[in-house]
Coordinates of C-alpha atoms in Angstrom, one line a residue:
M1 CA -2.3 -6.4 21.5
L2 CA -5.0 -4.5 23.4
F3 CA -7.5 -2.0 22.0
D4 CA -8.8 0.5 24.5
A5 CA -10.1 4.1 24.9
S6 CA -6.8 5.5 23.8
C7 CA -7.6 4.4 20.3
K8 CA -9.6 6.8 18.3
S9 CA -13.3 5.7 18.0
F10 CA -13.0 3.0 20.6
P11 CA -16.0 3.3 23.0
Q12 CA -14.9 5.3 26.1
T13 CA -17.0 3.1 28.3
A14 CA -15.7 -0.2 27.1
A15 CA -13.0 -2.2 28.8
P16 CA -9.8 -2.9 27.0
L17 CA -10.2 -5.7 24.4
R18 CA -8.0 -8.2 22.6
P19 CA -8.7 -8.6 18.9
A20 CA -10.2 -12.0 19.6
D21 CA -12.7 -10.5 22.0
I22 CA -14.2 -8.0 19.6
P23 CA -16.8 -10.3 17.8
A24 CA -18.4 -11.1 21.1
Q25 CA -19.1 -7.4 21.8
G26 CA -22.0 -7.5 19.2
W27 CA -21.0 -4.1 17.8
Q28 CA -23.0 -2.9 14.8
L29 CA -22.0 0.0 12.6
L30 CA -25.6 1.2 12.2
A31 CA -26.2 1.0 16.0
D32 CA -23.8 3.9 16.7
D33 CA -21.9 1.5 19.0
L34 CA -18.6 3.2 18.1
A35 CA -17.7 6.8 18.0
Y36 CA -17.3 8.8 14.8
P37 CA -15.3 9.1 12.6
L38 CA -14.7 5.4 12.3
A39 CA -12.3 3.7 9.8
V40 CA -13.9 0.4 8.5
L41 CA -12.4 -2.5 6.6
K42 CA -15.0 -4.5 4.8
R43 CA -14.2 -8.2 5.4
A44 CA -15.7 -9.6 2.2
A45 CA -14.0 -7.1 -0.1
L46 CA -10.7 -7.6 1.8
Q47 CA -10.8 -11.3 1.3
H48 CA -11.8 -10.9 -2.4
N49 CA -8.9 -8.6 -3.1
L50 CA -6.4 -10.9 -1.4
A51 CA -7.5 -13.9 -3.4
W52 CA -7.9 -11.9 -6.7
M53 CA -4.5 -10.3 -6.7
Q54 CA -2.7 -13.6 -5.7
A55 CA -4.5 -15.5 -8.4
Y56 CA -3.6 -12.8 -11.0
A57 CA 0.1 -13.0 -10.0
K58 CA 0.0 -16.8 -10.2
R59 CA -1.7 -16.8 -13.5
R60 CA 0.8 -14.4 -15.0
G61 CA 3.8 -16.3 -13.6
V62 CA 5.1 -13.7 -11.1
H63 CA 5.6 -13.5 -7.4
L64 CA 3.7 -11.0 -5.2
A65 CA 5.5 -9.1 -2.5
P66 CA 2.8 -6.6 -1.3
H67 CA 4.2 -3.2 -0.2
G68 CA 3.7 -3.2 3.6
K69 CA 4.1 0.6 3.9
T70 CA 0.5 0.9 2.7
T71 CA -1.1 -0.6 5.8
M72 CA 1.8 -1.2 8.3
S73 CA -0.6 -3.7 9.9
P74 CA 0.8 -7.0 11.2
E75 CA -2.6 -8.7 10.9
L76 CA -2.9 -7.7 7.2
F77 CA 0.7 -8.8 6.5
R78 CA -0.2 -12.2 7.9
M79 CA -3.3 -12.4 5.8
Q80 CA -1.3 -11.5 2.6
L81 CA 1.3 -14.2 3.5
S82 CA -1.4 -16.8 4.2
A83 CA -2.9 -16.0 0.8
G84 CA 0.4 -16.9 -0.9
A85 CA 2.5 -13.8 -1.0
W86 CA 6.2 -14.5 -1.8
G87 CA 7.2 -11.9 0.8
I88 CA 6.3 -8.3 1.9
S89 CA 8.1 -5.2 0.7
F90 CA 8.9 -2.2 2.8
A91 CA 10.3 1.3 2.5
T92 CA 12.5 1.5 5.6
V93 CA 14.4 -0.7 8.0
F94 CA 12.0 0.3 10.8
Q95 CA 9.1 -1.0 8.7
L96 CA 11.0 -4.2 8.0
G97 CA 11.4 -4.7 11.7
V98 CA 7.6 -4.6 12.2
G99 CA 7.2 -7.1 9.4
V100 CA 9.8 -9.5 10.8
Q101 CA 7.9 -9.5 14.1
A102 CA 4.8 -10.4 12.2
G103 CA 6.5 -13.4 10.5
V104 CA 7.9 -11.9 7.3
R105 CA 11.0 -13.8 6.2
R106 CA 11.5 -12.5 2.6
S107 CA 11.5 -8.8 1.8
I108 CA 12.5 -6.1 -0.6
I109 CA 13.2 -2.7 0.9
A110 CA 12.2 -0.7 -2.1
N111 CA 14.3 2.2 -1.1
Q112 CA 17.9 3.2 -0.5
V113 CA 19.5 2.1 2.8
L114 CA 22.7 4.0 3.7
S115 CA 22.7 5.5 7.2
P116 CA 24.9 3.7 9.8
A117 CA 21.9 3.2 12.1
D118 CA 19.8 1.6 9.4
L119 CA 22.7 -0.6 8.2
A120 CA 23.3 -1.7 11.7
G121 CA 19.6 -2.4 12.3
L122 CA 19.4 -4.4 9.1
C123 CA 22.5 -6.3 10.0
A124 CA 21.0 -7.1 13.5
L125 CA 17.8 -8.4 11.9
L126 CA 19.6 -10.7 9.5
H127 CA 21.9 -12.0 12.3
T128 CA 18.9 -12.6 14.7
H129 CA 16.8 -14.3 12.0
A130 CA 18.9 -16.7 10.0
D131 CA 16.1 -17.5 7.6
L132 CA 15.5 -13.8 6.7
Q133 CA 16.2 -12.7 3.2
V134 CA 16.3 -9.0 2.4
W135 CA 17.2 -7.0 -0.7
F136 CA 17.5 -3.2 -0.7
L137 CA 18.0 -0.6 -3.5
V138 CA 21.3 1.0 -4.6
D139 CA 21.3 3.8 -7.2
S140 CA 24.6 5.6 -6.8
L141 CA 28.3 5.1 -6.2
E142 CA 28.0 7.6 -3.3
Q143 CA 25.5 5.3 -1.6
L144 CA 27.8 2.3 -2.3
R145 CA 30.8 4.0 -0.8
L146 CA 28.9 4.9 2.4
I147 CA 27.8 1.2 2.8
E148 CA 31.4 0.1 2.2
A149 CA 32.7 2.7 4.8
W150 CA 30.3 1.4 7.4
S151 CA 31.1 -2.3 6.6
V152 CA 34.8 -1.7 7.3
T153 CA 33.9 -1.0 10.9
Q154 CA 31.8 -4.2 11.0
P155 CA 34.1 -7.0 9.8
A156 CA 31.8 -9.8 11.0
H157 CA 28.8 -8.7 8.9
K158 CA 28.0 -10.6 5.7
P159 CA 27.5 -8.7 2.4
F160 CA 24.0 -7.2 1.9
D161 CA 21.9 -8.3 -1.0
V162 CA 21.0 -5.3 -3.2
L163 CA 19.0 -4.5 -6.4
L164 CA 20.2 -1.9 -8.9
E165 CA 17.4 0.7 -9.2
I166 CA 16.6 2.2 -12.6
G167 CA 14.8 5.6 -12.4
V168 CA 12.9 8.0 -14.5
A169 CA 14.1 11.5 -15.3
A170 CA 12.8 14.3 -13.0
K171 CA 11.1 11.7 -10.8
R172 CA 12.1 9.7 -7.8
T173 CA 15.3 7.8 -7.1
G174 CA 17.1 5.5 -9.5
V175 CA 20.0 5.6 -12.0
R176 CA 19.1 7.7 -15.0
S177 CA 21.4 6.4 -17.8
Q178 CA 22.5 3.0 -19.0
E179 CA 26.1 4.1 -18.7
Q180 CA 25.6 5.0 -15.0
A181 CA 23.7 1.8 -14.4
L182 CA 26.4 -0.4 -15.8
A183 CA 29.2 1.4 -14.0
L184 CA 27.4 1.1 -10.7
A185 CA 26.5 -2.6 -11.3
Q186 CA 30.2 -3.3 -12.0
A187 CA 31.2 -1.5 -8.8
I188 CA 28.6 -3.5 -6.8
A189 CA 29.9 -6.8 -8.2
Q190 CA 33.4 -5.9 -7.1
S191 CA 32.4 -4.7 -3.6
P192 CA 32.9 -6.8 -0.5
A193 CA 30.1 -5.1 1.2
V194 CA 27.2 -6.0 -1.1
R195 CA 26.0 -8.6 -3.7
L196 CA 24.1 -7.7 -6.8
G197 CA 20.8 -9.7 -6.8
G198 CA 18.9 -8.1 -9.6
V199 CA 17.4 -4.9 -11.0
E200 CA 14.4 -2.9 -9.9
C201 CA 12.2 0.0 -11.1
Y202 CA 9.1 1.8 -10.0
E203 CA 6.8 2.2 -13.0
G204 CA 4.4 4.5 -11.2
N205 CA 6.9 7.3 -11.9
A206 CA 6.2 6.9 -15.6
A207 CA 2.4 6.6 -15.5
I208 CA -0.1 9.5 -15.5
G209 CA -3.4 7.7 -16.0
E210 CA -3.6 8.5 -19.7
P211 CA -3.7 5.2 -21.6
S212 CA -1.8 6.2 -24.7
H213 CA 0.9 7.8 -22.6
D214 CA 1.2 5.1 -20.0
V215 CA 1.6 2.2 -22.4
V216 CA 4.5 4.0 -24.2
A217 CA 6.2 5.4 -21.1
V218 CA 6.1 2.2 -19.0
T219 CA 7.1 0.0 -22.0
E220 CA 10.1 2.3 -22.5
L221 CA 11.1 2.0 -18.9
V222 CA 10.7 -1.8 -19.1
R223 CA 12.9 -1.8 -22.2
R224 CA 15.6 0.2 -20.4
V225 CA 15.6 -2.1 -17.3
L226 CA 15.8 -5.2 -19.5
E227 CA 18.7 -3.8 -21.5
V228 CA 20.6 -3.1 -18.3
T229 CA 19.7 -6.6 -17.0
R230 CA 21.1 -8.2 -20.1
L231 CA 24.3 -6.2 -20.0
C232 CA 24.8 -7.2 -16.4
D233 CA 24.1 -10.8 -17.1
A234 CA 26.5 -10.8 -20.0
Q235 CA 29.2 -9.6 -17.7
A236 CA 28.3 -12.1 -15.0
L237 CA 27.6 -9.4 -12.4
F238 CA 24.7 -11.1 -10.7
A239 CA 25.9 -12.9 -7.5
K240 CA 23.3 -15.6 -7.1
E241 CA 21.8 -18.4 -9.1
E242 CA 18.6 -16.5 -9.7
I243 CA 18.1 -13.0 -11.0
L244 CA 15.5 -11.0 -9.1
L245 CA 13.6 -8.4 -11.2
S246 CA 11.1 -6.3 -9.4
A247 CA 8.6 -3.5 -10.1
G248 CA 5.8 -1.7 -8.2
G249 CA 2.3 -2.6 -9.2
S250 CA -0.6 -0.7 -7.7
A251 CA -1.5 1.3 -10.8
V252 CA -0.3 -0.2 -14.0
F253 CA 0.9 -3.7 -12.9
D254 CA -0.1 -5.3 -16.2
L255 CA 2.4 -3.1 -18.1
V256 CA 5.5 -4.4 -16.2
L257 CA 4.8 -8.1 -16.7
P258 CA 7.2 -8.3 -19.8
L259 CA 10.0 -7.3 -17.4
L260 CA 9.1 -9.7 -14.6
T261 CA 8.6 -12.7 -17.0
T262 CA 11.6 -12.1 -19.2
S263 CA 13.6 -15.1 -20.5
G264 CA 16.8 -15.7 -22.4
L265 CA 19.2 -14.8 -19.6
S266 CA 21.9 -17.1 -18.3
K267 CA 20.1 -17.7 -15.0
P268 CA 16.4 -18.2 -14.0
V269 CA 14.4 -15.0 -13.3
A270 CA 12.3 -14.4 -10.2
G271 CA 9.8 -11.6 -11.1
V272 CA 8.4 -9.8 -8.1
L273 CA 5.4 -7.5 -8.2
R274 CA 5.2 -5.1 -5.3
S275 CA 1.6 -4.1 -5.3
G276 CA 0.6 -2.3 -2.1
C277 CA -2.8 -0.7 -2.4
Y278 CA -4.6 -3.7 -3.9
I279 CA -5.6 -5.1 -0.5
T280 CA -8.1 -2.3 0.1
H281 CA -8.1 -0.6 -3.3
D282 CA -10.0 2.7 -3.2
H283 CA -12.8 4.8 -4.7
G284 CA -10.9 7.3 -6.8
H285 CA -7.2 7.3 -7.8
Y286 CA -6.5 3.6 -8.1
K287 CA -10.1 2.8 -9.2
R288 CA -9.4 4.9 -12.3
Y289 CA -6.1 3.2 -13.0
L290 CA -7.7 -0.2 -12.5
Q291 CA -10.4 0.6 -15.0
L292 CA -7.6 1.0 -17.6
V293 CA -6.0 -2.3 -16.6
E294 CA -9.4 -4.0 -17.0
Q295 CA -9.8 -2.6 -20.5
R296 CA -6.3 -3.7 -21.5
E297 CA -6.6 -7.1 -20.0
G298 CA -10.3 -7.8 -20.8
L299 CA -11.1 -8.4 -17.1
T300 CA -14.7 -9.1 -16.1
E301 CA -14.0 -8.7 -12.4
S302 CA -11.2 -7.1 -10.4
L303 CA -10.5 -5.4 -7.1
Q304 CA -13.2 -3.9 -4.8
P305 CA -13.0 -0.9 -2.4
A306 CA -12.5 -2.3 1.1
L307 CA -11.8 0.7 3.2
E308 CA -14.2 3.5 4.1
V309 CA -14.6 6.1 6.8
W310 CA -17.9 6.4 8.6
T311 CA -18.9 9.9 9.7
Q312 CA -21.9 11.7 11.3
V313 CA -23.5 14.9 10.3
Q314 CA -22.9 17.2 13.2
S315 CA -24.2 20.5 11.8
V316 CA -26.2 21.9 8.9
P317 CA -25.8 25.6 9.6
E318 CA -27.1 26.9 6.3
P319 CA -28.8 25.6 3.1
G320 CA -26.5 23.6 1.0
L321 CA -23.7 23.1 3.6
A322 CA -23.3 20.4 6.2
F323 CA -20.4 19.5 8.4
L324 CA -19.3 15.9 8.9
S325 CA -17.2 14.6 11.9
C326 CA -14.2 13.7 9.8
G327 CA -11.1 15.8 8.8
R328 CA -7.5 15.8 7.7
R329 CA -6.6 13.7 10.7
D330 CA -8.9 10.9 9.7
I331 CA -8.9 10.4 5.9
S332 CA -6.8 10.7 2.8
F333 CA -6.7 14.1 1.0
D334 CA -3.2 14.1 -0.6
I335 CA -4.5 13.2 -4.1
E336 CA -8.1 14.2 -3.9
L337 CA -10.8 14.9 -1.4
P338 CA -13.1 12.1 0.0
M339 CA -16.2 11.1 -1.9
P340 CA -19.6 10.4 -0.2
Q341 CA -20.7 6.8 -0.9
R342 CA -23.7 6.1 1.3
L343 CA -26.3 7.8 3.5
A344 CA -27.7 6.1 6.6
R345 CA -30.4 8.3 8.1
S346 CA -30.4 8.6 11.9
G347 CA -32.2 5.7 13.4
V348 CA -31.7 3.4 10.4
R349 CA -30.4 0.0 11.7
R350 CA -30.3 -2.2 8.6
M351 CA -27.8 -1.9 5.8
E352 CA -30.5 -2.5 3.2
D353 CA -32.2 0.7 4.4
T354 CA -29.2 2.8 3.6
V355 CA -29.0 4.5 0.2
A356 CA -26.4 5.6 -2.2
A357 CA -25.2 9.2 -1.6
P358 CA -26.8 11.6 -4.0
P359 CA -24.5 12.4 -7.0
D360 CA -24.6 16.1 -6.2
W361 CA -23.1 15.7 -2.8
R362 CA -19.5 16.8 -2.7
I363 CA -16.8 17.2 0.0
T364 CA -15.2 20.5 -0.9
Q365 CA -12.9 21.1 2.0
L366 CA -11.3 19.4 5.0
N367 CA -10.2 21.0 8.3
D368 CA -8.5 19.1 11.0
Q369 CA -11.7 17.7 12.3
H370 CA -14.4 18.7 9.8
A371 CA -15.5 17.8 6.3
Y372 CA -17.5 20.4 4.3
L373 CA -20.3 18.6 2.6
Q374 CA -22.1 20.7 -0.1
F375 CA -25.4 19.6 -1.4
D376 CA -28.4 20.9 -3.4
P377 CA -30.9 22.3 -0.9
A378 CA -33.7 21.4 -3.4
G379 CA -32.6 17.7 -3.4
V380 CA -31.7 15.2 -0.7
V381 CA -30.8 17.2 2.4
P382 CA -28.7 15.6 5.2
A383 CA -29.9 16.0 8.8
V384 CA -28.0 16.3 12.0
G385 CA -27.3 12.7 13.3
D386 CA -27.3 11.1 9.9
R387 CA -24.4 8.9 9.0
V388 CA -22.4 9.5 5.8
V389 CA -19.9 6.9 4.5
L390 CA -16.9 8.4 2.8
G391 CA -14.8 6.7 0.1
L392 CA -11.2 7.8 -0.5
S393 CA -8.2 8.0 -2.8
H394 CA -4.8 6.6 -1.9
P395 CA -5.5 4.3 1.1
C396 CA -1.9 4.7 2.4
T397 CA -2.6 8.1 3.8
T398 CA -5.8 6.9 5.6
F399 CA -4.1 4.0 7.2
D400 CA -1.4 6.2 8.8
K401 CA -4.1 8.2 10.6
W402 CA -5.4 5.2 12.6
R403 CA -3.9 3.0 15.3
W404 CA -6.7 0.5 14.7
M405 CA -9.5 -0.2 12.2
V406 CA -12.5 -2.4 12.7
V407 CA -13.4 -5.2 10.3
A408 CA -17.1 -5.5 9.5
E409 CA -19.4 -7.7 7.5
D410 CA -21.5 -6.2 4.7
D411 CA -24.5 -6.1 7.1
G412 CA -22.6 -3.9 9.5
R413 CA -21.6 -6.4 12.1
V414 CA -18.2 -5.7 13.6
V415 CA -16.3 -9.0 13.5
G416 CA -12.7 -8.0 14.2
A417 CA -10.0 -5.3 14.1
I418 CA -6.5 -4.7 13.0
H419 CA -3.8 -2.4 14.4
T420 CA -1.2 -0.3 12.6
C421 CA 2.5 0.5 13.5
F422 CA 3.3 3.8 11.9

C-alpha cells in the first residue's frame, strides 16, 4: 500500500510513502504539515477502545466479531483480531473479500445474500480458503428458494452456513412472527443448499436512546429470539454441534447479553456480539447511548472518542459566522452535524496550548466543502488560519469519505496511517 498525493490531505510535495515510512516524516498536526481537512485517529484512544471492548466481551462470556463495515480498513481489522476478536462481521460479500485478504478467517455477513454473483463470490472465497468460516442471514422463503435455484447450477458447492434473522416490525430485515420464523427454520433444515447455524437479531432497530423504552423493547426482542431458538432446538433444526446466537452491539450491547449467554439448550451456545463503532466511538450519537450503558452497568470507565477531523478557518466574512475547510465530503452528517471540540490558534505548535472550543460555537450547516461555524461575536472569535478540531456522530459515515487517515499521538505527532476500501 502506498499513500501519495492522490489521497486527500496528503502533502502535494511529498513522495509516495508506505505506511512504515510515515513516522520518519516527522509530521506534526500543529505544524500544518498536512492539508486541511484532515481525518485523524488518536492512537492512545484507539488502543484503549480495542482493549476495553475485548475485555468487556471476555468478562461477560461472549465473543466479539466487530462489524468491519464501520471502518473497511485492513489495518484496523488486523488490530481487532490481534486484540482477541473471534472474527470480523461484514454487510456484503465484497466487504468480506477485503477482510479475507486482511487475514479474516471467521465472519458473519450480517445481511441477506441472494444474488448469483454474490453467492458465486462467497463460494469462491470458501473454496480458495479452506479455513474460512462464514455465516450469512436468511429471513424469507423467497430468499431461500433463490439460493436453492442457484445451487442447482453449482452441484460441487457445499451448503452455506446461515443464521435465521428475527426482525422488528416496521424496521429493517428479519422475520416478523414466530410462526414465520419456525416455518423458515424448518425449510432451511430440509434444504440441501444451506445449513442452519443459529439465530440472529439487530437490537439497534428496537432502541431509541430512551432508557425506559430501550430496556423494555430490547428485552422483548431478546425474548422473541430465545423462544424461536428453543423451538428450533427442540425440533433438532440446528446443523452443527454449537448454536451460534448473534446480535449487533454498538449502542445497547449490555441489553442483548441474556441472549448471547443463554443456557439450557441441547447444544453449547456461541454468543457473538457484532459491535462496530466501538473502535473509534464518537462525540455524539454513540456517546449518548454509552452513557446509558455506563449507568446500567455501573461502569467507571468506558470508550473514548478516537476519530476527529481537523479543519482550518478559511474565512470570517461577517460577525458571528466563520467558514471551516470541511464539508459533506469529509465528515459525518447523517445523524447530526459535527461538533467543535478544540481550538488551536494559528501559530500554536504545542497541544497544551490549544483550548476547548467555546460552548457557544456551533456548526449549523455543511456544504460540499464548507462548514458554517456560528459564534458569539462578543465572546471568543475565530480568526482566519486558526485550526478547529471537529467531533462527529456515527463514525461509519466519516470513514467512507477517506481513502486514508493518519494516526497521531496525543501530542500531535503523526506516527502512522491506515487505508480504507470502500
